[in-house]
Short mmCIF file of C-alpha atoms in Angstrom, two decimals:
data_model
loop_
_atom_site.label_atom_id
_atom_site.label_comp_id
_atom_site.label_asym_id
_atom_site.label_seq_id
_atom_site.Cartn_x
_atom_site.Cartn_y
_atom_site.Cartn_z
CA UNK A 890 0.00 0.00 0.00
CA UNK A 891 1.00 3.38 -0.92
CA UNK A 892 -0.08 6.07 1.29
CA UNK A 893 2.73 8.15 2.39
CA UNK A 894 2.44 12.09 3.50
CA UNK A 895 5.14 14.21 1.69
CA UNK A 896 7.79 16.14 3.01
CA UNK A 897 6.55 20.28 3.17
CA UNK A 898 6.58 21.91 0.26
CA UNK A 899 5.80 25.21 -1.19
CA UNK A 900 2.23 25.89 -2.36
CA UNK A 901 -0.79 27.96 -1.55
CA UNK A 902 -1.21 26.38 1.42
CA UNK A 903 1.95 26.30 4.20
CA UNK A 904 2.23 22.52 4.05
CA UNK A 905 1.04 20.20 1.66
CA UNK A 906 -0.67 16.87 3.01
CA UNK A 907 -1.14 14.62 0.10
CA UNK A 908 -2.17 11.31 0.22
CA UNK A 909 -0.93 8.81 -2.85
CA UNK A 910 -3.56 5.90 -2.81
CA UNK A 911 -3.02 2.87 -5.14
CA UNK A 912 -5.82 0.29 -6.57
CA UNK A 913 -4.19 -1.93 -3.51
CA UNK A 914 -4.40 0.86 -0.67
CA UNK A 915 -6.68 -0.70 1.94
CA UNK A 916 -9.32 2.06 2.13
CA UNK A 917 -9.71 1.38 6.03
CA UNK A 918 -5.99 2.80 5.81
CA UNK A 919 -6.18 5.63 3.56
CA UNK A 920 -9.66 6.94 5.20
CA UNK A 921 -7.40 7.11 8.88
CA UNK A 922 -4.97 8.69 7.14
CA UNK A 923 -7.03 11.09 5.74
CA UNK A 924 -9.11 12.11 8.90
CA UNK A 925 -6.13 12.45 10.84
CA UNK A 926 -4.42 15.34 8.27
CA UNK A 927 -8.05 16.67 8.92
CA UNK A 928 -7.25 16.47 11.99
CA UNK A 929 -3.92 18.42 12.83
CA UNK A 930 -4.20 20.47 9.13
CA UNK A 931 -7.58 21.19 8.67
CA UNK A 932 -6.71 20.29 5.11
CA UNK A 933 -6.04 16.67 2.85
CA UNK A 934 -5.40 16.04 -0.48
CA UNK A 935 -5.64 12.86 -2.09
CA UNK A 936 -3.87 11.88 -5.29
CA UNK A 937 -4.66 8.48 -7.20
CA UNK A 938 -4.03 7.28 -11.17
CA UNK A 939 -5.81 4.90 -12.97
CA UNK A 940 -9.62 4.07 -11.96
CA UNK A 941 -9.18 1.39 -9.45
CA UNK A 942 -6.63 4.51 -7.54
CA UNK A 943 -9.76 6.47 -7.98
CA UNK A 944 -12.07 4.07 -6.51
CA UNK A 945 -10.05 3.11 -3.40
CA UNK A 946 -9.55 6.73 -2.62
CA UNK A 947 -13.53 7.65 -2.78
CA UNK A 948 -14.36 4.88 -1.13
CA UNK A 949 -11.63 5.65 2.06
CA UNK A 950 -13.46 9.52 1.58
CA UNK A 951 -16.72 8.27 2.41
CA UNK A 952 -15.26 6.11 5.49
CA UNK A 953 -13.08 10.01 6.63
CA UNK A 954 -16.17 11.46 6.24
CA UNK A 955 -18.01 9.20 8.61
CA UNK A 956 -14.80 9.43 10.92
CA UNK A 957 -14.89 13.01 11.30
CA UNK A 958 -18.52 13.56 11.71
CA UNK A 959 -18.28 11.75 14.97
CA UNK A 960 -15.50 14.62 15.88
CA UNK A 961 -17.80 17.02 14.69
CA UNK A 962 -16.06 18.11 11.43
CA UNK A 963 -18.37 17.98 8.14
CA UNK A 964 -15.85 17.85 5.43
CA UNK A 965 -16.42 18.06 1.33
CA UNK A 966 -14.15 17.76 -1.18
CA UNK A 967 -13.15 19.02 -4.88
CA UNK A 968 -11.77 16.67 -7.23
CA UNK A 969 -9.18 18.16 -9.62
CA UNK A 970 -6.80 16.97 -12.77
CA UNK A 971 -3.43 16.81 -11.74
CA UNK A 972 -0.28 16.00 -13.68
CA UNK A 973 2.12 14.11 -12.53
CA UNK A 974 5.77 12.73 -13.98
CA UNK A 975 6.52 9.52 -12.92
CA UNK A 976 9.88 7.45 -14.50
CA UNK A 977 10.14 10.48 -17.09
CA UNK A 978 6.34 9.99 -18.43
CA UNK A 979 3.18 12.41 -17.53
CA UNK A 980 0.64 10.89 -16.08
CA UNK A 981 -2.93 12.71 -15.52
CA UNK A 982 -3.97 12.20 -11.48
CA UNK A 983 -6.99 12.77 -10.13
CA UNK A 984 -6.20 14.75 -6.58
CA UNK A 985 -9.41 14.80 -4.19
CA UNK A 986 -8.95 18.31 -2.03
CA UNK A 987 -10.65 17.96 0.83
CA UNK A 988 -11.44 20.37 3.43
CA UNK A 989 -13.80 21.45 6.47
CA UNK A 990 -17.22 22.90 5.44
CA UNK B 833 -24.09 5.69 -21.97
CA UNK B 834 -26.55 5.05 -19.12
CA UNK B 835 -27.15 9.16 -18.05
CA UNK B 836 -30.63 9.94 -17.15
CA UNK B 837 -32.66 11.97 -14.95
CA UNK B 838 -35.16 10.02 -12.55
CA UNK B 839 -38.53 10.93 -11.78
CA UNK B 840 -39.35 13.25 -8.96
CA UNK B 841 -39.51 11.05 -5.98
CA UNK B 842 -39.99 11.11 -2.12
CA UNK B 843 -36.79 12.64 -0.61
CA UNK B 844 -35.02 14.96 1.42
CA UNK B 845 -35.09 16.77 -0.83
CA UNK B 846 -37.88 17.94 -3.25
CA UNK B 847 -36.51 15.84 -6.22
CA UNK B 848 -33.81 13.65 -6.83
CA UNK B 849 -31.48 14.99 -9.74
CA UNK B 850 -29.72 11.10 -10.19
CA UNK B 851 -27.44 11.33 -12.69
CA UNK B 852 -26.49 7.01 -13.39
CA UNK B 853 -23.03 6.69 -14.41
CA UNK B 854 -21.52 3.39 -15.35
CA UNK B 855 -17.90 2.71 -16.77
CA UNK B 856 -18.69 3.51 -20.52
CA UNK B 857 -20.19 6.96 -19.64
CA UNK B 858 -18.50 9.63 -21.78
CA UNK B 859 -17.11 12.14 -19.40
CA UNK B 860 -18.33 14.72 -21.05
CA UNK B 861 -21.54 14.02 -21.53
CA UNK B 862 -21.98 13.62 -18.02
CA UNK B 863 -20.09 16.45 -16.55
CA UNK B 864 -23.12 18.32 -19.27
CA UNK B 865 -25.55 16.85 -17.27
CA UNK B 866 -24.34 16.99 -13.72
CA UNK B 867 -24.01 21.06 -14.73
CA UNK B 868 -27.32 21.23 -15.73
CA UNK B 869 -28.81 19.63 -13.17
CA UNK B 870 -26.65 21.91 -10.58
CA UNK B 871 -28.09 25.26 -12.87
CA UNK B 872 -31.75 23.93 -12.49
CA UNK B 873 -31.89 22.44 -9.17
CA UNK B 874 -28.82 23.58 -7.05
CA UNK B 875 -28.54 19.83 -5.96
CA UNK B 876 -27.27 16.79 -8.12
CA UNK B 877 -26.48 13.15 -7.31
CA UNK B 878 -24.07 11.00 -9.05
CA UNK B 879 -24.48 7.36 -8.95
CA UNK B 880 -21.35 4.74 -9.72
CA UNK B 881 -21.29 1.06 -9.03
CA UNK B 882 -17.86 -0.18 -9.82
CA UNK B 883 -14.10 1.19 -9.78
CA UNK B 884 -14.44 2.15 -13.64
CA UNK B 885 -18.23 3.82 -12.85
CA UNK B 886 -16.69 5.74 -10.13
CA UNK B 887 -13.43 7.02 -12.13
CA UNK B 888 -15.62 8.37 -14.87
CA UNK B 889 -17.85 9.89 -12.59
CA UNK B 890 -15.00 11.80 -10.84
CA UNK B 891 -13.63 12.88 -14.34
CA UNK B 892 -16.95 14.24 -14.97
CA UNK B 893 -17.18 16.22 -11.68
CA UNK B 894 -14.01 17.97 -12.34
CA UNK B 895 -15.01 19.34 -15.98
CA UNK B 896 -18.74 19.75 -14.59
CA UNK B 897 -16.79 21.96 -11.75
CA UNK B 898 -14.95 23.94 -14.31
CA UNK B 899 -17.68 24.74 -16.25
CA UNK B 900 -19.79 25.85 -13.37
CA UNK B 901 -17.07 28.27 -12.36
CA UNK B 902 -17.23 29.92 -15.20
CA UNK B 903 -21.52 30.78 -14.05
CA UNK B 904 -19.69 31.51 -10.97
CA UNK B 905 -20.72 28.48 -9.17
CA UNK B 906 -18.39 26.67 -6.91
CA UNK B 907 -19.32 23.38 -5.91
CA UNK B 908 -18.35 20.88 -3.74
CA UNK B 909 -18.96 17.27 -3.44
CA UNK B 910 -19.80 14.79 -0.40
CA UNK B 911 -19.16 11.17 -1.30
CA UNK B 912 -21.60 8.45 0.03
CA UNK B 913 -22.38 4.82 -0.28
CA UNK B 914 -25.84 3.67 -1.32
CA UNK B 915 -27.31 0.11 -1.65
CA UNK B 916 -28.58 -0.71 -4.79
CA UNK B 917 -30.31 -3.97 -5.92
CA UNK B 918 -30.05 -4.59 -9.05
CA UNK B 919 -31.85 -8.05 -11.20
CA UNK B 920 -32.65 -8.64 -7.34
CA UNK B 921 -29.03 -8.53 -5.60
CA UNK B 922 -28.01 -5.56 -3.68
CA UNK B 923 -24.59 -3.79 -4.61
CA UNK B 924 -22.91 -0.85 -3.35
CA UNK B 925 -22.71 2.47 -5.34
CA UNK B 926 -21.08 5.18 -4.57
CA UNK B 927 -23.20 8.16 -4.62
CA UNK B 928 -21.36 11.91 -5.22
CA UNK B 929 -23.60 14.61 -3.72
CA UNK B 930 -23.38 18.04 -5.45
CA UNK B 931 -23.91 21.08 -3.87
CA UNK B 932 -23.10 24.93 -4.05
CA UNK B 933 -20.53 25.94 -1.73
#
């Protein structure tokens, strides 16, 4: 499973907390992972490629969704094209931002 | 392409806007109707069963978003899951929520 938070960077926001799921990310994983950057950053964003990415990282959305109600926190998200280079070709990601109502 | 609009029905809200998306849906097409729907009603729902269902229907939200920025309409999105039966077995879709910000 790939679901590894990235080192700061710069961007519009101070840090950026992205999540890279993979068609074999356990979505019971990825959803923790994305309620606790809720959590301490009031801000996630997830970034899968291919559909079965894409389907894993919904799916672990709705799960954060239900995790963070309980703390009171009604997120909603954005989905957005992203490109990304990986071993020298482009790929097109789809990169779920999710944020606090 | 399986994209239609269901009939009015007993809700939270006053109608259901379903928009039915299945793998072959052209993104397009879709993202055409989930804007409409958002123009007319100020509430759509996206319905996906399957990883490839899903992918297309998150494609679609991010053109559907672009072109509703451009009416200066931002909307966000609130995955959930939904049981479905279908020829009398009950699967799980993935149901995208669509409202103004």
């Amino acid at each position: 499973m790939e679901t590894k938070y990235s080192v700061p960077e710069t961007s519009t926001h101070t840090t950026t907390n992205m999540i890279k799921v993979s068609a074999d990310s356990r979505t019971s994983a990825v959803a923790g992972a994305i309620a606790g950057v809720i959590r301490d950053h009031r801000h996630a964003e997830v970034q899968a490629i291919g559909a079965g990415a894409v389907n894993q990282a919904v799916k672990a959305l709705v799960l954060a969704t239900g995790y963070l109600k309980l703390d009171g926190i009604n997120v909603t998200c954005t989905p957005e094209f992203a490109d990304v280079t990986i071993d020298d070709k482009v790929r097109t990601a789809i990169k779920l931002i999710i944020d606090p109502q």
